Amino acid sequence: MIHNFNAGPSILPLEVYEGAAAAIMNYQQTGLSILEIGHRTSLIESMLEETIQLAKELMKLDGDHEVLFLHGGATTQFFQVPMNLLNENQTAAYLDCGVWGSKAIKEAKNFGMVEVVASSKDKNYTYIPKGFNIPDDAIYFHYTTNNTIEGTEMFSIPDTNIPLVADMSSDILSREMDFNRFALIYAGAQKNIGATGVNMVVVRRDILGKANRKLPGMMDYRQHIENKSMLNTPPVFAIYVCLLTLRWLKKKGGVPAIEKINQSKANLLYKTLEEKQGFELTVAKEDRSRMNVVFLIKDPSLEKKFLEACKEQQMVGVKGHRSVGGYRVSLYNALPMESVQAISRLIHQL
Ligand SMILES: *Cc1c(COP(=O)(O)O)cnc(C)c1O
């Protein structure tokens, strides 16, 4: 058995692979592959509708939010968000907690003023700033709920009346959250909810239509809402993989059930790393991510032993991001407890 700790694209449930493979060969007994069916057919329209409804159900969204499936990855949302929400003479507030958040900040500056309310750059993004102040005139406040590269996660939702915007690419649907508190949520699918090639965007209708610039149709959330994510050919197959993953999650008991499992997986691995001599956890304890466990190995010979053991026991994806080095073990929803037990055993035995 291969233990897949990849950070993204990352492991999905086995039944998702099986369902996706079957749909490529013969989609719902049509004799056609899902790859060769027109998107404006009842077959695909109903598939998309089910995906949207299931996402709303799992996130317990109220009637004010729309769920969209768009192209371009989370990176497109870095600019599509300010393009739709922020005018040139207005200010958006951002929290700077890592590589992805700082990319979002850079893009937003092209569309309006940006106030960085706090940053953890002073300590290489190893903690989440607390007690920061969001200015009253900010049009929205943007943050990353889980910092995939640095291994920090922000567990509390800021207590503010400013509309909240969050990049949830790497912890969406991994833990209970009041998703209705957010004006806009986006997530690239390839970490917790599906295959590369699609973004899930959740948006509250009332924040749209206030920016005064002209938007290309494909960049305008309102046009996507009107066209039910079918403004052009949607990434049908990637959306189908999301549907299969969401169905799997629902069957597992939904977000509350997966959160319990995710908590025990993270507890086990962090405990192992705390106990093992030579391994170092650099992230502030209260901000440790349950999705991406980042650590260093101080002694080069131990490091070598660790890598060899990983190779021997078919553990893939443990290398840290090229910007931080060290190691990163990702524990997304689909990663089974057995894989965490296996790597914990491996570390104990080094
Ligand atoms: C992976 C990731 C991104 C980038 O996603 P793309 O789909 O490659 O654009 C952005 N933000 C976070 C938090 C991520 O984990």
Coordinates of C-alpha atoms and ligand atoms in Angstrom, one line a residue:
M1 CA 0.0 0.0 0.0
I2 CA 1.3 3.4 -0.9
H3 CA 0.8 6.1 1.7
N4 CA 0.2 9.4 -0.1
F5 CA 1.1 12.4 2.0
N6 CA 1.1 14.8 -1.0
A7 CA 0.2 18.4 -0.3
G8 CA -1.8 18.9 -3.5
P9 CA -2.9 17.5 -5.8
S10 CA -3.4 14.9 -3.1
I11 CA -5.1 11.7 -2.1
L12 CA -8.8 11.2 -2.8
P13 CA -11.0 8.3 -1.5
L14 CA -10.6 5.0 -3.4
E15 CA -14.3 5.0 -4.3
V16 CA -13.8 8.4 -6.0
Y17 CA -11.1 7.0 -8.2
E18 CA -13.3 4.0 -9.1
G19 CA -16.4 6.2 -9.8
A20 CA -14.4 8.6 -11.9
A21 CA -12.8 5.8 -13.9
A22 CA -16.2 4.2 -14.5
A23 CA -17.6 7.6 -15.6
I24 CA -14.8 7.9 -18.2
M25 CA -15.7 4.6 -19.7
N26 CA -19.5 4.7 -19.5
Y27 CA -21.4 7.6 -17.8
Q28 CA -24.6 6.4 -16.2
Q29 CA -25.3 3.6 -18.7
T30 CA -25.4 6.0 -21.6
G31 CA -22.6 4.1 -23.4
L32 CA -20.8 7.5 -23.5
S33 CA -17.8 8.7 -21.6
I34 CA -18.4 11.7 -19.3
L35 CA -15.7 13.4 -21.4
E36 CA -17.8 13.3 -24.6
I37 CA -21.1 14.5 -23.4
G38 CA -22.3 18.1 -24.0
H39 CA -22.5 20.2 -20.9
R40 CA -26.0 21.6 -21.8
T41 CA -27.7 18.3 -21.4
S42 CA -29.9 17.2 -18.6
L43 CA -27.3 14.6 -17.7
I44 CA -24.6 17.1 -17.0
E45 CA -26.9 19.9 -15.7
S46 CA -28.4 17.6 -13.1
M47 CA -24.9 16.5 -12.1
L48 CA -23.8 20.1 -11.6
E49 CA -27.0 20.8 -9.7
E50 CA -26.4 17.9 -7.4
T51 CA -22.9 19.0 -6.7
I52 CA -24.0 22.5 -5.8
Q53 CA -26.8 21.2 -3.5
L54 CA -24.5 18.8 -1.8
A55 CA -21.9 21.5 -1.2
K56 CA -24.6 23.7 0.3
E57 CA -25.9 20.9 2.5
L58 CA -22.4 19.9 3.8
M59 CA -21.6 23.5 4.5
K60 CA -25.0 24.2 6.0
L61 CA -25.4 27.3 3.8
D62 CA -28.3 29.5 4.2
G63 CA -30.3 30.9 1.2
D64 CA -28.1 34.0 0.8
H65 CA -25.1 32.1 -0.6
E66 CA -24.5 30.9 -4.1
V67 CA -22.1 28.0 -4.9
L68 CA -20.1 28.3 -8.2
F69 CA -17.6 26.0 -9.9
L70 CA -15.1 28.1 -11.8
H71 CA -11.8 27.6 -13.7
G72 CA -8.4 29.0 -13.0
G73 CA -7.5 27.6 -9.6
A74 CA -7.3 29.5 -6.3
T75 CA -4.7 31.7 -7.9
T76 CA -7.3 33.3 -10.2
Q77 CA -9.4 34.1 -7.1
F78 CA -6.5 36.2 -5.8
F79 CA -7.4 38.8 -8.4
Q80 CA -11.0 37.9 -9.2
V81 CA -12.0 38.8 -5.6
P82 CA -10.7 42.4 -5.6
M83 CA -11.8 42.9 -9.2
N84 CA -15.4 42.2 -8.2
L85 CA -15.4 43.7 -4.7
L86 CA -12.9 46.5 -4.4
N87 CA -12.9 50.0 -6.0
E88 CA -9.7 51.9 -6.6
N89 CA -10.3 54.4 -3.9
Q90 CA -11.3 51.8 -1.3
T91 CA -9.4 49.7 1.1
A92 CA -9.4 46.0 1.6
A93 CA -7.8 44.5 4.8
Y94 CA -5.6 41.4 4.5
L95 CA -3.9 39.1 6.9
D96 CA -0.4 38.1 5.8
C97 CA 0.2 34.6 7.1
G98 CA 2.1 32.8 4.3
V99 CA 3.1 32.4 0.7
W100 CA -0.5 32.1 -0.6
G101 CA -1.8 35.0 1.4
S102 CA 1.0 37.3 0.3
K103 CA 0.3 36.4 -3.3
A104 CA -3.4 37.4 -2.7
I105 CA -2.2 40.7 -1.3
K106 CA 0.0 41.4 -4.2
E107 CA -2.8 40.9 -6.7
A108 CA -5.3 42.9 -4.7
K109 CA -3.0 46.0 -4.9
N110 CA -3.7 46.1 -8.6
F111 CA -7.3 47.0 -7.9
G112 CA -7.5 49.2 -4.8
M113 CA -5.8 50.0 -1.6
V114 CA -4.6 47.2 0.7
E115 CA -4.1 47.4 4.4
V116 CA -2.1 44.5 5.8
V117 CA -3.6 44.3 9.3
A118 CA -0.9 41.9 10.7
S119 CA 1.8 39.6 9.4
S120 CA 3.7 36.7 10.8
K121 CA 6.5 37.1 8.3
D122 CA 8.9 38.2 11.1
K123 CA 9.0 34.6 12.3
N124 CA 8.9 32.9 8.9
Y125 CA 5.1 32.5 9.1
T126 CA 5.3 30.0 12.0
Y127 CA 2.3 31.4 13.8
I128 CA -1.0 33.2 13.3
P129 CA -1.1 36.8 14.5
K130 CA -3.7 37.5 17.2
G131 CA -5.5 40.6 18.4
F132 CA -5.1 42.6 15.2
N133 CA -7.5 45.4 14.3
I134 CA -9.6 45.4 11.1
P135 CA -10.3 49.0 10.0
D136 CA -13.9 50.0 10.0
D137 CA -13.8 51.3 6.5
A138 CA -12.4 48.1 5.0
I139 CA -14.6 46.7 2.2
Y140 CA -13.7 43.2 3.2
F141 CA -11.2 41.3 5.3
H142 CA -9.2 38.5 3.5
Y143 CA -7.4 35.6 5.2
T144 CA -6.2 32.1 4.5
T145 CA -7.8 29.6 6.9
N146 CA -5.0 27.0 6.5
N147 CA -1.5 27.9 5.3
T148 CA -0.7 24.8 3.3
I149 CA 3.0 25.6 2.9
E150 CA 3.9 26.8 6.4
G151 CA 1.6 24.4 8.4
T152 CA -0.5 26.9 10.4
E153 CA -4.2 27.0 10.6
M154 CA -6.5 29.7 11.9
F155 CA -9.2 28.1 14.1
S156 CA -11.2 31.2 15.1
I157 CA -13.2 33.3 12.7
P158 CA -12.5 37.0 13.3
D159 CA -15.2 38.8 15.3
T160 CA -16.0 41.7 12.9
N161 CA -18.8 43.1 10.9
I162 CA -16.5 43.6 7.9
P163 CA -17.4 41.1 5.2
L164 CA -15.1 38.1 5.5
V165 CA -13.3 36.6 2.5
A166 CA -11.4 33.4 2.9
D167 CA -9.1 31.2 0.9
M168 CA -10.0 27.7 2.2
S169 CA -8.2 25.7 -0.4
S170 CA -6.5 23.3 1.9
D171 CA -9.0 22.9 4.8
I172 CA -12.4 23.3 3.3
L173 CA -14.9 20.8 4.7
S174 CA -12.2 19.3 7.0
R175 CA -13.7 20.9 10.2
E176 CA -16.9 22.5 11.4
M177 CA -17.1 26.2 10.7
D178 CA -19.9 28.6 10.4
F179 CA -19.6 29.0 6.7
N180 CA -22.5 31.5 6.7
R181 CA -20.3 34.0 8.5
F182 CA -18.3 34.5 5.2
A183 CA -19.2 36.8 2.4
L184 CA -17.0 34.9 0.0
I185 CA -15.1 31.6 0.2
Y186 CA -12.9 30.1 -2.4
A187 CA -11.0 26.8 -2.7
G188 CA -9.0 25.1 -5.3
A189 CA -10.5 21.6 -5.4
Q190 CA -7.3 19.6 -5.6
K191 CA -6.6 19.4 -1.9
N192 CA -9.7 18.3 0.0
I193 CA -12.6 18.1 -2.4
G194 CA -11.6 16.9 -5.8
A195 CA -9.4 17.0 -8.8
T196 CA -7.3 19.9 -10.2
G197 CA -9.1 22.2 -12.7
V198 CA -11.9 23.6 -10.7
N199 CA -12.4 26.0 -7.9
M200 CA -15.4 26.1 -5.6
V201 CA -16.5 29.7 -4.9
V202 CA -19.2 30.4 -2.3
V203 CA -20.5 34.0 -2.5
R204 CA -23.2 36.0 -0.7
R205 CA -25.2 37.8 -3.3
D206 CA -25.4 41.1 -1.4
I207 CA -21.7 41.9 -1.7
L208 CA -21.8 41.9 -5.5
G209 CA -22.5 44.7 -7.9
K210 CA -20.8 47.4 -5.9
A211 CA -17.5 47.7 -7.8
N212 CA -17.7 50.3 -10.6
R213 CA -15.2 48.8 -13.1
K214 CA -16.1 46.9 -16.2
L215 CA -15.5 43.2 -15.9
P216 CA -14.9 40.6 -18.5
G217 CA -17.8 38.2 -18.4
M218 CA -15.7 35.3 -17.3
M219 CA -14.5 37.4 -14.3
D220 CA -17.9 38.5 -13.2
Y221 CA -19.4 36.4 -10.4
R222 CA -22.9 37.7 -11.2
Q223 CA -22.8 36.4 -14.7
H224 CA -21.7 33.0 -13.4
I225 CA -24.6 33.0 -10.9
E226 CA -27.1 33.9 -13.6
N227 CA -25.7 31.2 -15.8
K228 CA -25.5 28.6 -13.0
S229 CA -21.7 28.0 -13.6
M230 CA -22.4 27.4 -17.3
L231 CA -21.2 30.7 -18.7
N232 CA -18.9 28.7 -20.9
T233 CA -18.0 25.0 -20.9
P234 CA -17.4 24.2 -17.2
P235 CA -14.7 21.7 -16.2
V236 CA -17.3 18.9 -16.2
F237 CA -15.0 16.0 -15.2
A238 CA -13.3 17.9 -12.4
I239 CA -16.7 18.9 -11.1
Y240 CA -17.8 15.2 -11.2
V241 CA -14.8 14.2 -9.1
C242 CA -15.9 16.9 -6.6
L243 CA -19.4 15.4 -6.6
L244 CA -18.0 11.9 -5.9
T245 CA -15.9 13.3 -3.1
L246 CA -18.8 15.2 -1.5
R247 CA -21.0 12.1 -1.7
W248 CA -18.2 10.1 0.0
L249 CA -18.0 12.8 2.7
K250 CA -21.7 12.8 3.3
K251 CA -21.7 9.0 3.6
K252 CA -18.9 9.3 6.2
G253 CA -21.2 11.5 8.4
G254 CA -20.3 14.8 6.9
V255 CA -18.0 17.5 8.3
P256 CA -18.5 16.8 12.0
A257 CA -17.5 13.1 11.5
I258 CA -14.5 13.9 9.3
E259 CA -13.4 16.6 11.8
K260 CA -13.1 14.0 14.6
I261 CA -11.0 11.7 12.4
N262 CA -8.8 14.6 11.3
Q263 CA -8.3 15.7 14.9
S264 CA -7.2 12.2 15.9
K265 CA -4.9 11.9 12.9
A266 CA -3.2 15.2 13.7
N267 CA -3.0 14.4 17.4
L268 CA -1.2 11.2 16.7
L269 CA 1.4 12.6 14.3
Y270 CA 2.1 15.7 16.4
K271 CA 2.5 13.6 19.5
T272 CA 4.9 11.3 17.7
L273 CA 7.0 14.2 16.5
E274 CA 7.0 15.8 20.0
E275 CA 8.3 12.6 21.5
K276 CA 10.9 11.7 18.9
Q277 CA 14.4 13.1 19.6
G278 CA 15.9 14.9 16.6
F279 CA 12.6 16.0 15.1
E280 CA 11.6 19.6 15.5
L281 CA 8.2 21.3 15.2
T282 CA 8.6 24.9 14.4
V283 CA 5.0 26.1 14.3
A284 CA 3.4 27.7 17.4
K285 CA 1.5 24.9 19.2
E286 CA -1.9 26.5 19.2
D287 CA -1.7 27.3 15.5
R288 CA -0.6 23.9 14.3
S289 CA -2.4 22.8 11.1
R290 CA -4.4 19.6 11.2
M291 CA -4.0 19.3 7.4
N292 CA -0.3 20.0 6.8
V293 CA 2.2 18.9 9.5
V294 CA 5.5 20.7 9.0
F295 CA 8.7 19.7 10.7
L296 CA 12.5 19.7 10.6
I297 CA 15.0 17.0 11.2
K298 CA 18.1 18.4 12.8
D299 CA 20.6 15.6 12.3
P300 CA 21.5 14.8 8.7
S301 CA 22.1 11.2 9.4
L302 CA 18.6 10.9 11.0
E303 CA 17.3 12.7 8.0
K304 CA 18.9 10.2 5.7
K305 CA 17.4 7.3 7.7
F306 CA 14.0 8.9 7.6
L307 CA 14.0 9.3 3.9
E308 CA 15.2 5.8 3.3
A309 CA 12.6 4.4 5.5
C310 CA 9.9 6.4 3.7
K311 CA 11.1 5.1 0.4
E312 CA 11.2 1.5 1.6
Q313 CA 7.7 1.7 3.1
Q314 CA 6.2 3.5 0.1
M315 CA 5.5 6.8 1.8
V316 CA 5.3 9.6 -0.8
G317 CA 5.0 13.4 -0.6
V318 CA 6.9 14.0 2.7
K319 CA 9.3 16.7 1.4
G320 CA 8.5 20.3 2.5
H321 CA 7.6 23.0 0.1
R322 CA 10.6 24.3 -1.8
S323 CA 10.2 27.7 -0.1
V324 CA 10.5 26.4 3.5
G325 CA 12.4 23.2 3.2
G326 CA 12.2 20.5 5.8
Y327 CA 9.3 18.1 5.8
R328 CA 5.6 18.3 5.3
V329 CA 3.1 15.5 5.8
S330 CA -0.4 16.3 4.6
L331 CA -3.4 14.7 6.3
Y332 CA -6.3 15.7 4.1
N333 CA -9.8 14.2 4.6
A334 CA -9.2 11.3 2.3
L335 CA -5.9 10.2 4.0
P336 CA -6.8 7.1 6.1
M337 CA -5.8 6.8 9.8
E338 CA -3.7 3.7 8.9
S339 CA -1.3 5.9 6.9
V340 CA -0.8 8.2 9.9
Q341 CA -0.3 5.2 12.1
A342 CA 2.2 3.8 9.6
I343 CA 4.3 7.0 9.5
S344 CA 4.1 7.4 13.3
R345 CA 5.4 3.9 13.7
L346 CA 8.2 4.6 11.2
I347 CA 9.3 7.7 13.0
H348 CA 9.2 5.9 16.5
Q349 CA 11.4 3.1 15.1
L350 CA 14.1 5.3 13.6
Ligands
LIG1 C1 -2.7 25.3 -3.3 C2 -3.2 26.6 -2.8 C3 -3.4 27.7 -3.6 C4 -3.1 27.7 -5.1 O1 -4.0 26.9 -5.8 P1 -4.0 26.8 -7.4 O2 -5.3 26.0 -7.6 O3 -2.8 26.1 -7.8 O4 -4.1 28.2 -8.0 C5 -3.9 28.9 -3.1 N1 -4.1 29.0 -1.8 C6 -3.9 27.9 -0.9 C7 -4.2 28.1 0.5 C8 -3.4 26.7 -1.4 O5 -3.2 25.7 -0.6

